[in-house]
Amino acid sequence: MSPHTPSDQAVARHGWVQAGAAVLAAVLAMGIVAALGLWAAGAADLPDGAFPRVTAATVVTAVGGTIELSGNAGGLAESSAGLTVVPLSVTLVGALVLAAGFLRPLRHRAVAGAPELAGWAARVAVLWLAALLGLSLGARQTVSIPLGDSAVADLGDVFGISPEVGFETDLPPTLFFGLLWLAGVLVLALLVSRGAPLPGRLLRFQTSVRPAAHAMVLLLLAYVGLGVVIALVVAATRGNAAETFAVILLGLPNLMWLCLTLGLGATWEGKVDGPFGLPMPHVLDQVLRGEETTDLNLSSLAEYDGRVWWLVAVDAVLLLAAAFVMAARSPARVRAWQHAVHMAVALALTVLMICLVGRISAHYGLSVLGIGDLGGGLGGDIFLRPVLWSALGLALLWGLVTGFLGALLAHGVRRRGELET
């Protein structure tokens, strides 16, 4: 008889070494993507050697961490700053690499016990928290802000004022949300992968949950892939290659998943005021530019570029394809109306996720002796937030329709199980 028990063999397959490799690979992948994106955006020229720390801060925010900004301009001046944005390109790369590392030791297994999966996830979580703690401690810096040519700059020269913006990680919420992000990635990995083992008690949920989760992940990745193709064409034909690659490496999912919701008919509210603006396409900046809050939807975008109506057609095609994949991966006993319900719920949850992580809020301002209002020429104010309930309602409607049609299209596809009469 072998001296090793099955549980010992399971630990050997996914012990601390394997957990460390998975976490290290994810952190390195996110760090590389963030560094390249920031370099393309010109952040390599930041003063005071801030580039590595800004890169660490970018990785922290990509997994739900909180970065606090602070301003300092001396006793005769006042400054303020704030930033809330998730660089979803970095997030997506980290999630894919970490999920692959988590699933690799579990492959070729049909069923895994809950204690085994919990133990494996706990090892990954402990090392993930350690890595996130190290990144958080490194994500702190103070950077000097040039005043440029203005009346405030003249006053700054007279009174020796040099405005600074500092950032540091708010550790408790960062660790909490970073752990929550990890849990979401691991659970989604188990749900999406057909080859991933589940505890016996959860096998009955495979019919309704796993095909829908797989279809939604493919939908999101398809939008990102389409965005990469469009961005590369734009870079090759219109120039601005550095700006384009910065968008690809930092915020392409932010843009493409926003387009997914807009194609459904959703509305976002936003404003762009000041010298800063949203990244390409510039039509977003055109619609939102001004001092008042503006609705961002297909109608407002079409006033500047009528091609935005193609978003509806792209949504229809990709959602129908996702619904077909979902139906084709489901047992044959699942009826068309059940596919419609599964698709509607899955799409609504996907849109909810996009609405939660796709919000943008940024502000910086400086005032010297009351000159140069905090929202004025030296400052900027940008925000973008969804009209949530209408977006979710539209997602449910689109999901019902495309889910039913996808089931009809997949009717002749050979699937598991016998077709009910």
PDB file of C-alpha atoms in Angstrom, residues 227-245 248 280:
ATOM      1  CA  GLY A 227     -11.338  46.550 -29.642  1.00  0.00           C
ATOM      2  CA  VAL A 228      -7.741  45.450 -30.116  1.00  0.00           C
ATOM      3  CA  VAL A 229      -8.306  45.021 -33.856  1.00  0.00           C
ATOM      4  CA  ILE A 230      -9.965  48.437 -34.174  1.00  0.00           C
ATOM      5  CA  ALA A 231      -7.256  50.126 -32.087  1.00  0.00           C
ATOM      6  CA  LEU A 232      -4.441  48.610 -34.152  1.00  0.00           C
ATOM      7  CA  VAL A 233      -6.107  49.749 -37.375  1.00  0.00           C
ATOM      8  CA  VAL A 234      -6.469  53.255 -35.944  1.00  0.00           C
ATOM      9  CA  ALA A 235      -2.834  53.287 -34.829  1.00  0.00           C
ATOM     10  CA  ALA A 236      -1.667  52.177 -38.270  1.00  0.00           C
ATOM     11  CA  THR A 237      -3.823  54.574 -40.280  1.00  0.00           C
ATOM     12  CA  ARG A 238      -4.251  57.681 -38.140  1.00  0.00           C
ATOM     13  CA  GLY A 239      -1.146  57.853 -36.022  1.00  0.00           C
ATOM     14  CA  ASN A 240      -1.157  58.524 -32.263  1.00  0.00           C
ATOM     15  CA  ALA A 241       0.329  55.079 -31.760  1.00  0.00           C
ATOM     16  CA  ALA A 242       1.548  55.801 -28.227  1.00  0.00           C
ATOM     17  CA  GLU A 243      -1.872  57.003 -27.099  1.00  0.00           C
ATOM     18  CA  THR A 244      -3.545  54.031 -28.742  1.00  0.00           C
ATOM     19  CA  PHE A 245      -1.270  51.490 -27.068  1.00  0.00           C
ATOM     20  CA  ILE A 248      -5.045  49.088 -25.129  1.00  0.00           C
ATOM     21  CA  MET A 280      -9.977  57.899 -27.421  1.00  0.00           C
TER      22      MET A 280
END
